[in-house]
PDB file of C-alpha atoms in Angstrom:
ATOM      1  CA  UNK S  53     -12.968  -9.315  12.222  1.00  0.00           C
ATOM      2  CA  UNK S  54     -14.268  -6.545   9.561  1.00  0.00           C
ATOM      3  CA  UNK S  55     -10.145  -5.684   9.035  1.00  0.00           C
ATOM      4  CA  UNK S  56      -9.786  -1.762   8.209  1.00  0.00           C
ATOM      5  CA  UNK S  57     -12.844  -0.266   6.746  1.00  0.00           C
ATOM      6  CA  UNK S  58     -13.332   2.828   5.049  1.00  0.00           C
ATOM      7  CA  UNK S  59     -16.509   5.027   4.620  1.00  0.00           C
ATOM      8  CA  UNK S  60     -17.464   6.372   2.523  1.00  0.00           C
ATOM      9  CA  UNK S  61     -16.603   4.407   0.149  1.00  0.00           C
ATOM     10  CA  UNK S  62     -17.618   7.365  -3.106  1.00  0.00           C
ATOM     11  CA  UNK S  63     -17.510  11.318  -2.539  1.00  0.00           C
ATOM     12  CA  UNK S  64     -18.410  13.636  -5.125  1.00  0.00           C
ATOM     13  CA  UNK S  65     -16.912  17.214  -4.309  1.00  0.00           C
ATOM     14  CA  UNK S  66     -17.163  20.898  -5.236  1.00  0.00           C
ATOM     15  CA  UNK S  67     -14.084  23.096  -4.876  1.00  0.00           C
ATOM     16  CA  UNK S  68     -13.824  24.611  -1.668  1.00  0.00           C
ATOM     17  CA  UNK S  69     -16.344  21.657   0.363  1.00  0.00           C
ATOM     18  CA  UNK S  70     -15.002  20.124   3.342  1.00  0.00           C
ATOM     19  CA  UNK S  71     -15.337  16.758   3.918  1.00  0.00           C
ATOM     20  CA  UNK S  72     -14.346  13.926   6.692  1.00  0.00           C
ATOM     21  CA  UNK S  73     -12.958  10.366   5.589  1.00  0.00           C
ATOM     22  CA  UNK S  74     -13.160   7.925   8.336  1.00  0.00           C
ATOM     23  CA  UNK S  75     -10.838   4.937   8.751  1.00  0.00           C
ATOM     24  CA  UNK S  76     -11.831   2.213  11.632  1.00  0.00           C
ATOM     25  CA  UNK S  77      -9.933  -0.861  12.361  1.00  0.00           C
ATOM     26  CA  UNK S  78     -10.572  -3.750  14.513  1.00  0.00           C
ATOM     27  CA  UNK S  79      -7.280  -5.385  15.144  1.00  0.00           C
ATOM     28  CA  UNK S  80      -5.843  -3.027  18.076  1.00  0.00           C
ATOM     29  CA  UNK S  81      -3.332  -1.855  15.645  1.00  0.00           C
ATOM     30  CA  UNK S  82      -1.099   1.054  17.140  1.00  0.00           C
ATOM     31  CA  UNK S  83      -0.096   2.381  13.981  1.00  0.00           C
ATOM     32  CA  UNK S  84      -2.034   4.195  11.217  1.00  0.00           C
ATOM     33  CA  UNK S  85      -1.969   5.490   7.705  1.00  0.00           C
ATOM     34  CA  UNK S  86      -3.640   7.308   5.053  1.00  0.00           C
ATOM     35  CA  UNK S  87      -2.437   7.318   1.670  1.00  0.00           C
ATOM     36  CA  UNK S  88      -3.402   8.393  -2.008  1.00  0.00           C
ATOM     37  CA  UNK S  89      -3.117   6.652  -5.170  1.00  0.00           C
ATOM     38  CA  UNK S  90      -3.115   8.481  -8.437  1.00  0.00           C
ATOM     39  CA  UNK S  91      -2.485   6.788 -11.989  1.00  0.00           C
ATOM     40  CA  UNK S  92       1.131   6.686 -12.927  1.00  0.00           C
ATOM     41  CA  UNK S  93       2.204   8.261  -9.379  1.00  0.00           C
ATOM     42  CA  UNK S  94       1.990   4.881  -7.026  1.00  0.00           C
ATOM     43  CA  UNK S  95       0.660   5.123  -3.258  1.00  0.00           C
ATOM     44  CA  UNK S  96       2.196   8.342  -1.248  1.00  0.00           C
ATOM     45  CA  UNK S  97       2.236   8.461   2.370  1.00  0.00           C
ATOM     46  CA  UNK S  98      -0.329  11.837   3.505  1.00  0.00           C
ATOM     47  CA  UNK S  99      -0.312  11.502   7.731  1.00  0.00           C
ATOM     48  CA  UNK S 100       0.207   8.578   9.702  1.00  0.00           C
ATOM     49  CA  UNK S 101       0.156   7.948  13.442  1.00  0.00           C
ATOM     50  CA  UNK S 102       1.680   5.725  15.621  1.00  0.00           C
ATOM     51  CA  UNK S 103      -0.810   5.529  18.687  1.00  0.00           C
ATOM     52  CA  UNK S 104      -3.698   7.247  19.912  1.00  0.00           C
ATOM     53  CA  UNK S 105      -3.468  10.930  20.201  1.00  0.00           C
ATOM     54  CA  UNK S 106      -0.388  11.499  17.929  1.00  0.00           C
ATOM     55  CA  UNK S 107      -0.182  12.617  14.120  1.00  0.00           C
ATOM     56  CA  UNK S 108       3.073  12.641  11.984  1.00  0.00           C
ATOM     57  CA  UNK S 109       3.136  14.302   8.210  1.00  0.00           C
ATOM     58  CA  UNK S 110       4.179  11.680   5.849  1.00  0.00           C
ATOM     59  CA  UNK S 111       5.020  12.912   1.722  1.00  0.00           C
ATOM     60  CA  UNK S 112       2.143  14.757   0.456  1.00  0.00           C
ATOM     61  CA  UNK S 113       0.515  16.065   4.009  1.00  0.00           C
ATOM     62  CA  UNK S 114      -0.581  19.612   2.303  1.00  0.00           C
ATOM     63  CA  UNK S 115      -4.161  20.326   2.151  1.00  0.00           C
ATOM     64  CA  UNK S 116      -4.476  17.843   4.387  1.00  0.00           C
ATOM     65  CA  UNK S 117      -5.742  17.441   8.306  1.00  0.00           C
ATOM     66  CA  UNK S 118      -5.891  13.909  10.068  1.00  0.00           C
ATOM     67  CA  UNK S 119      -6.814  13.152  14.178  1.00  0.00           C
ATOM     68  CA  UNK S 120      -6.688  10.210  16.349  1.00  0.00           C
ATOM     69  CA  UNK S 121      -8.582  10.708  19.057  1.00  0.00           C
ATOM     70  CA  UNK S 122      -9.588   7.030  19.787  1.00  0.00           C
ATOM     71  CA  UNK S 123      -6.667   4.387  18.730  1.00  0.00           C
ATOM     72  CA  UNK S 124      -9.227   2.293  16.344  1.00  0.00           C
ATOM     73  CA  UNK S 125     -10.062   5.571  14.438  1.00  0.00           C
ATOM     74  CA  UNK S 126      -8.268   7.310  11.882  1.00  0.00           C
ATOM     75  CA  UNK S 127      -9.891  10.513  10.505  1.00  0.00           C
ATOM     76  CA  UNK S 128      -8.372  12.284   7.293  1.00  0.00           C
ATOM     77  CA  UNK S 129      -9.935  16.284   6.609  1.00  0.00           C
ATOM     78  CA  UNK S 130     -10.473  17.947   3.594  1.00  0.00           C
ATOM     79  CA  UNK S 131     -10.414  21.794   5.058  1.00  0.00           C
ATOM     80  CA  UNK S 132     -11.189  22.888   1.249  1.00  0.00           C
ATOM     81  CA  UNK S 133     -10.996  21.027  -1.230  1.00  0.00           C
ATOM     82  CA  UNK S 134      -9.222  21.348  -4.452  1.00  0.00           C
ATOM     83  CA  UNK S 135      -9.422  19.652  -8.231  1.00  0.00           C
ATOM     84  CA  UNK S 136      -6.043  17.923  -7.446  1.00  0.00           C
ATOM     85  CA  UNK S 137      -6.839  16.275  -4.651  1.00  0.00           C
ATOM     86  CA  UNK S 138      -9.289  13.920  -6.920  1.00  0.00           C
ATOM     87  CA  UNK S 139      -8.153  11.083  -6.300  1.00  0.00           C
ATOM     88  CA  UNK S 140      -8.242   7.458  -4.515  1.00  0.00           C
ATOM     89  CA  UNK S 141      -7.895   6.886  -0.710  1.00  0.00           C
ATOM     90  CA  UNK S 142      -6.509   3.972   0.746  1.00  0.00           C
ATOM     91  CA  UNK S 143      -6.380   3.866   4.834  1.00  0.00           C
ATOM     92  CA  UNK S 144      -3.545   1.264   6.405  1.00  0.00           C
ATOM     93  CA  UNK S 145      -2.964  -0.376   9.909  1.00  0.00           C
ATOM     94  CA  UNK S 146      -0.324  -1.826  11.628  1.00  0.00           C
ATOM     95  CA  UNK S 147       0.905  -4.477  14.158  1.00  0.00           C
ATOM     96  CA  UNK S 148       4.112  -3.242  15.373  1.00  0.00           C
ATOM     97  CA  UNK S 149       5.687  -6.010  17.309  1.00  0.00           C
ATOM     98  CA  UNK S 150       9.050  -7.302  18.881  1.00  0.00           C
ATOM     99  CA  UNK S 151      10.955  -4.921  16.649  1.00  0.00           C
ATOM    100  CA  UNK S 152       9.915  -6.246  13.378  1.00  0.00           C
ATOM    101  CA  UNK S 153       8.756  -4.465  10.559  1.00  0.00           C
ATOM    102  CA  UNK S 154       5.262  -6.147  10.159  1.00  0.00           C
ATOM    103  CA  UNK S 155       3.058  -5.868   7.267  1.00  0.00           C
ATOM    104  CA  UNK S 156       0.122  -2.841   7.022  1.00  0.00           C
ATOM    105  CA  UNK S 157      -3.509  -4.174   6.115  1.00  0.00           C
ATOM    106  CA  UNK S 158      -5.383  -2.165   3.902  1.00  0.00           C
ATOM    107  CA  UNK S 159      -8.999  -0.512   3.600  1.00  0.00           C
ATOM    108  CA  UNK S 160     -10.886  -1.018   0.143  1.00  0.00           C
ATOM    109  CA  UNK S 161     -10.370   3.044  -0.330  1.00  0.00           C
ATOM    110  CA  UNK S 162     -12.440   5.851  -1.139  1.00  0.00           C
ATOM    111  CA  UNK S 163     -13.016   7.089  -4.216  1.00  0.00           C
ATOM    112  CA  UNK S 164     -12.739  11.068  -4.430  1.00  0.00           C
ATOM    113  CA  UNK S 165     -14.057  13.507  -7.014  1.00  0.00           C
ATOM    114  CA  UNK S 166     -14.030  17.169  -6.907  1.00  0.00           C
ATOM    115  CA  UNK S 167     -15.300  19.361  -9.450  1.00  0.00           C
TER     116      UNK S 167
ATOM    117  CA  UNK X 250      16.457   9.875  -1.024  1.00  0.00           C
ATOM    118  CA  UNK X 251      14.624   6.147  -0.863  1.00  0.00           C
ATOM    119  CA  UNK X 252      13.306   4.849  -4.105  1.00  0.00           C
ATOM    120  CA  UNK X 253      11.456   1.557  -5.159  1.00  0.00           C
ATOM    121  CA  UNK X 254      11.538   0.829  -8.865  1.00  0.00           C
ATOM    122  CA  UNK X 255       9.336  -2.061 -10.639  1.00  0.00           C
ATOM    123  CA  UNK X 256       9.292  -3.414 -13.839  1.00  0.00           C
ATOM    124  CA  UNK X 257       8.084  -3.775 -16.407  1.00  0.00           C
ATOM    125  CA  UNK X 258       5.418  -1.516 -15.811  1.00  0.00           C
ATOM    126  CA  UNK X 259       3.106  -3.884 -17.476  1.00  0.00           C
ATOM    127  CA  UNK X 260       3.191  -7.957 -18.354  1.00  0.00           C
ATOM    128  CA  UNK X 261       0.900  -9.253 -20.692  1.00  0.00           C
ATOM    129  CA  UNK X 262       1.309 -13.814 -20.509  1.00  0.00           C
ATOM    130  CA  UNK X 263      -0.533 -16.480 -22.079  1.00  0.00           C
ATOM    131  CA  UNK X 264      -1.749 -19.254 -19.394  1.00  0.00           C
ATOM    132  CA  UNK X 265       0.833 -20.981 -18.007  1.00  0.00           C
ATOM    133  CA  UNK X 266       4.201 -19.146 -19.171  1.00  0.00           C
ATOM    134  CA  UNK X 267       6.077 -18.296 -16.073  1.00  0.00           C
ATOM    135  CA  UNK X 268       7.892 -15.076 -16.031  1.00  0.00           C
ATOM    136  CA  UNK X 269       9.478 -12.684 -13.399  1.00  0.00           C
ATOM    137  CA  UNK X 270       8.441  -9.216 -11.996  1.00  0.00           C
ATOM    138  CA  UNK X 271      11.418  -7.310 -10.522  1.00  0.00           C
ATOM    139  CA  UNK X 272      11.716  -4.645  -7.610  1.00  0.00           C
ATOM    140  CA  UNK X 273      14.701  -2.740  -7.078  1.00  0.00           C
ATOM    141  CA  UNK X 274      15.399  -0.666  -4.116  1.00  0.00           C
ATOM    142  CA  UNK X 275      17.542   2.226  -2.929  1.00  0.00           C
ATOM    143  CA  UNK X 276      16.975   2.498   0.720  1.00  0.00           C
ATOM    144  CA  UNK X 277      19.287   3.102   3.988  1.00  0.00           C
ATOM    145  CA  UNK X 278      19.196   0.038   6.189  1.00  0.00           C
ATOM    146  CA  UNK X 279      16.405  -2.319   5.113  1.00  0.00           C
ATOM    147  CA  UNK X 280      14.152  -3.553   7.546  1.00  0.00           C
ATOM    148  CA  UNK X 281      11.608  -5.540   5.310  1.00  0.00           C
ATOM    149  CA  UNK X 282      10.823  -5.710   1.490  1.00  0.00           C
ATOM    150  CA  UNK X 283       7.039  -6.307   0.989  1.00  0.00           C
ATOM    151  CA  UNK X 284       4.959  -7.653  -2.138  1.00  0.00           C
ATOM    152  CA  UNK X 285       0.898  -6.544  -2.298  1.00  0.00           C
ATOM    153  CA  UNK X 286      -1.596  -7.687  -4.850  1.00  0.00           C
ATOM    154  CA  UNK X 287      -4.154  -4.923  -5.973  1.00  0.00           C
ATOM    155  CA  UNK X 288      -7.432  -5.865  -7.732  1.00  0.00           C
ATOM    156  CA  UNK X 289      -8.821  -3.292  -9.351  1.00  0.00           C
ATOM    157  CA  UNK X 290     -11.038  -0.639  -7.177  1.00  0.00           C
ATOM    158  CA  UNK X 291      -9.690  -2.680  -4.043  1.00  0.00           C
ATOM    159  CA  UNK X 292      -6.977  -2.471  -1.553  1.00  0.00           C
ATOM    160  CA  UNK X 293      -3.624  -3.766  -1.976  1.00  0.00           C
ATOM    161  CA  UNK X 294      -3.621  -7.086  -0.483  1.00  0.00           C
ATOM    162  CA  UNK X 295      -0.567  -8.411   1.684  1.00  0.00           C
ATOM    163  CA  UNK X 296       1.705 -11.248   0.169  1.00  0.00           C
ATOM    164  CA  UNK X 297       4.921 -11.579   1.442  1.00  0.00           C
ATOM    165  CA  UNK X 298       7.463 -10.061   3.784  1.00  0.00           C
ATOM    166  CA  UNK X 299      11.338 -10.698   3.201  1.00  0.00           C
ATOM    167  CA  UNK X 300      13.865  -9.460   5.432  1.00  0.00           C
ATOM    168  CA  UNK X 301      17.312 -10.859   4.499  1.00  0.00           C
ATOM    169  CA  UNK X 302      19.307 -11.057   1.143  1.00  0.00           C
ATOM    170  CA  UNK X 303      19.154 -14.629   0.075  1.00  0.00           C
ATOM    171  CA  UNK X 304      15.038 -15.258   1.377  1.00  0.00           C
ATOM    172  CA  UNK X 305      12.871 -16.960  -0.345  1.00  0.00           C
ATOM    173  CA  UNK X 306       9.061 -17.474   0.225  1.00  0.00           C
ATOM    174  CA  UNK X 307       6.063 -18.859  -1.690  1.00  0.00           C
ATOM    175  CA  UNK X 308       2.543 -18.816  -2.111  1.00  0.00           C
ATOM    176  CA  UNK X 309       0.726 -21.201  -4.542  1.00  0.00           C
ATOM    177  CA  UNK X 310       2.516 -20.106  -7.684  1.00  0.00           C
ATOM    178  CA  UNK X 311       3.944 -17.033  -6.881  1.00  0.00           C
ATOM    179  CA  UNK X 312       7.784 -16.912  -5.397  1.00  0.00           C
ATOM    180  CA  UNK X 313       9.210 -14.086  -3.970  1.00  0.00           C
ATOM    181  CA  UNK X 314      13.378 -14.042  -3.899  1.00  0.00           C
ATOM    182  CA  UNK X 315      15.440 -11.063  -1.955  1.00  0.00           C
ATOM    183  CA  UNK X 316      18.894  -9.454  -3.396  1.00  0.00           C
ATOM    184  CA  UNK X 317      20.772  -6.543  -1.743  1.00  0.00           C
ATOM    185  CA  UNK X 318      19.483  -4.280  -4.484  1.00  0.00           C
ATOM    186  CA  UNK X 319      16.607  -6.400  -5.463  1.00  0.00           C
ATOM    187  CA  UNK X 320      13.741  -8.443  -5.517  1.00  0.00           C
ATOM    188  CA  UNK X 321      12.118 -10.850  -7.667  1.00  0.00           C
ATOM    189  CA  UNK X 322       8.124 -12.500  -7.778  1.00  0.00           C
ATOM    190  CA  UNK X 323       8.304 -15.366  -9.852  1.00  0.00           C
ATOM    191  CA  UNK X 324       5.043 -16.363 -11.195  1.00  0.00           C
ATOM    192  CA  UNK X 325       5.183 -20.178 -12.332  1.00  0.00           C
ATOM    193  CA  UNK X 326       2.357 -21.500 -14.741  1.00  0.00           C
ATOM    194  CA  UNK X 327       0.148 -18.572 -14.364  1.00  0.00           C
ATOM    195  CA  UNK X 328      -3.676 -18.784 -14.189  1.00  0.00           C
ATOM    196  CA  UNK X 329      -5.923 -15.722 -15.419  1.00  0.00           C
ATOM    197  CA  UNK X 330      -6.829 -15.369 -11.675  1.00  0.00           C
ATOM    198  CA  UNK X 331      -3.324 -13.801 -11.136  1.00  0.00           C
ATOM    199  CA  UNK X 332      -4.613 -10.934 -13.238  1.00  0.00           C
ATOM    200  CA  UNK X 333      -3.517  -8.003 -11.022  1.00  0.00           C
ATOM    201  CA  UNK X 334      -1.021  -5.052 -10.100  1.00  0.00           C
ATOM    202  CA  UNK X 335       1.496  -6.172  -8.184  1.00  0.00           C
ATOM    203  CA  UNK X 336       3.524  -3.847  -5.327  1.00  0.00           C
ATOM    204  CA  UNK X 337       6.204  -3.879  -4.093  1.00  0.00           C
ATOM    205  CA  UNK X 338       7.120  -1.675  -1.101  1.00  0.00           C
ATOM    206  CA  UNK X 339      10.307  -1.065   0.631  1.00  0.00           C
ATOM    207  CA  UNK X 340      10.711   0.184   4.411  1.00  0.00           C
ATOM    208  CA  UNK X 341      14.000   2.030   5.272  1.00  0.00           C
ATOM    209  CA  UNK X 342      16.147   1.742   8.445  1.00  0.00           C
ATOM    210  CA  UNK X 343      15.207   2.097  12.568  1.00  0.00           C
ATOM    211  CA  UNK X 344      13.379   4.551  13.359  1.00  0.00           C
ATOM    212  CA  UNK X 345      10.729   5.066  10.127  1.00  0.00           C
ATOM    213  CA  UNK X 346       7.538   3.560  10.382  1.00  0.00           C
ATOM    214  CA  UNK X 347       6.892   4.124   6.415  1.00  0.00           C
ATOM    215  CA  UNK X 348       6.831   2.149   3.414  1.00  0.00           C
ATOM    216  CA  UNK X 349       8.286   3.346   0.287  1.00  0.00           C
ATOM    217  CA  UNK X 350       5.997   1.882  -2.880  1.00  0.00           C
ATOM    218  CA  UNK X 351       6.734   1.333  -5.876  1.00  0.00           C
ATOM    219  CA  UNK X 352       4.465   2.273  -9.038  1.00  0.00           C
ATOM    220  CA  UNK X 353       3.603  -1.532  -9.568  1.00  0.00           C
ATOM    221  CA  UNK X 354       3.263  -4.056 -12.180  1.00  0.00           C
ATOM    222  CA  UNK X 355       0.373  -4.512 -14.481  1.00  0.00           C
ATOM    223  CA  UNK X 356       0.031  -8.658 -14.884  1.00  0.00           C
ATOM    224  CA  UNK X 357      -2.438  -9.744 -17.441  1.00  0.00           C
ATOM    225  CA  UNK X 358      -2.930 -13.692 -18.128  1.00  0.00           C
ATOM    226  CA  UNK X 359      -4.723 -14.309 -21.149  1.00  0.00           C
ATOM    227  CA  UNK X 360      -6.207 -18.139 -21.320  1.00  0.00           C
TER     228      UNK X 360
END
């Protein structure tokens, strides 16, 4: 099992590029999650979704776009992006089973620059 | 509004002096307290999962311990190999499907 990957895995930007991240997983996991990770702000929740074909906003969801059209993809949009959105991006899955909260697996992130 | 707090916010140890990083939470209805390890330019990295006040579990020389307002990973004779940031996240009552994170420790172990 590959876990969750992440591609690609460096972006340089320039303000008002799109781009696509792509998160894939390989455990059947129903749930999904992107996330950011600045210095001195922690890891903060952008979208998640919990099964194929839905979307939910999470903290920071602003600038933002995400779809799941197939459940082992996970697709986060840059519509145009912006100096503050430089940052690190970490994609998550999730087993959710017999009620318990189980643990989310992690990609090894993208790093994001834009100019 | 949930919160996750860690500290210190960094740990310097020499080899083999044990010490304690501590998570405290403010969240409505626990349903799991989680520790991560993050290397740097990698993804956090799962380590434990408590769910009840008074749990305990370990993992080589690490210890994680579970309060009602907060937990504890006890690092026992560190190694320089436990060099990391260490997370702690916190997910709130039925019906979320989020973690809360904290902003993480900083462990150094010098040899």
């Amino acid at each position: 099992n590959a876990g969750v990957t992440q591609t690609p895995k460096f972006r340089v930007l320039k303000t008002g590029q799109s781009m696509t991240l792509l998160c894939a997983q390989d455990m059947n996991h129903e749930y999904m999650y992107w996330y950011r990770q600045d210095p001195g702000m922690g890891l903060r929740l952008i979208h998640y979704s919990v099964g194929e074909g839905t979307t939910a906003k999470g903290e920071v969801p602003d600038g933002y776009n995400v779809s799941r059209l197939k459940k082992q993809n996970f697709l986060l949009g840059l519509e145009s992006a912006a100096p503050s959105q430089t940052s690190v991006y970490f994609c998550a899955s999730k087993l959710e089973r017999g009620g318990s909260y189980n643990e989310q697996f992690f990609g090894p992130g993208t790093r994001l620059t834009v100019l | 509004e949930d919160q996750v707090t860690q500290s210190p916010e960094a740990l310097r140890l020499q080899e083999g002096e044990s010490s304690s990083l501590n998570c405290s939470y403010t969240v409505s209805g626990l349903r799991g307290l989680f520790w991560y390890r993050q290397d740097p330019g990698k993804g956090p990295e799962f380590l434990f999962t408590l769910y009840s006040a008074g749990e305990e579990k370990e993992k080589e020389r690490l210890k994680a311990t579970l309060t009602k307002k907060e937990s504890f990973l006890h690092i026992t004779a560190p190694k320089p190999e436990d060099s990391a940031t260490y997370l702690c996240a916190a997910s709130p009552g039925a019906g979320s499907y989020q973690l809360t994170f904290g902003k993480g420790t900083k462990l150094s172990v010098i040899p």
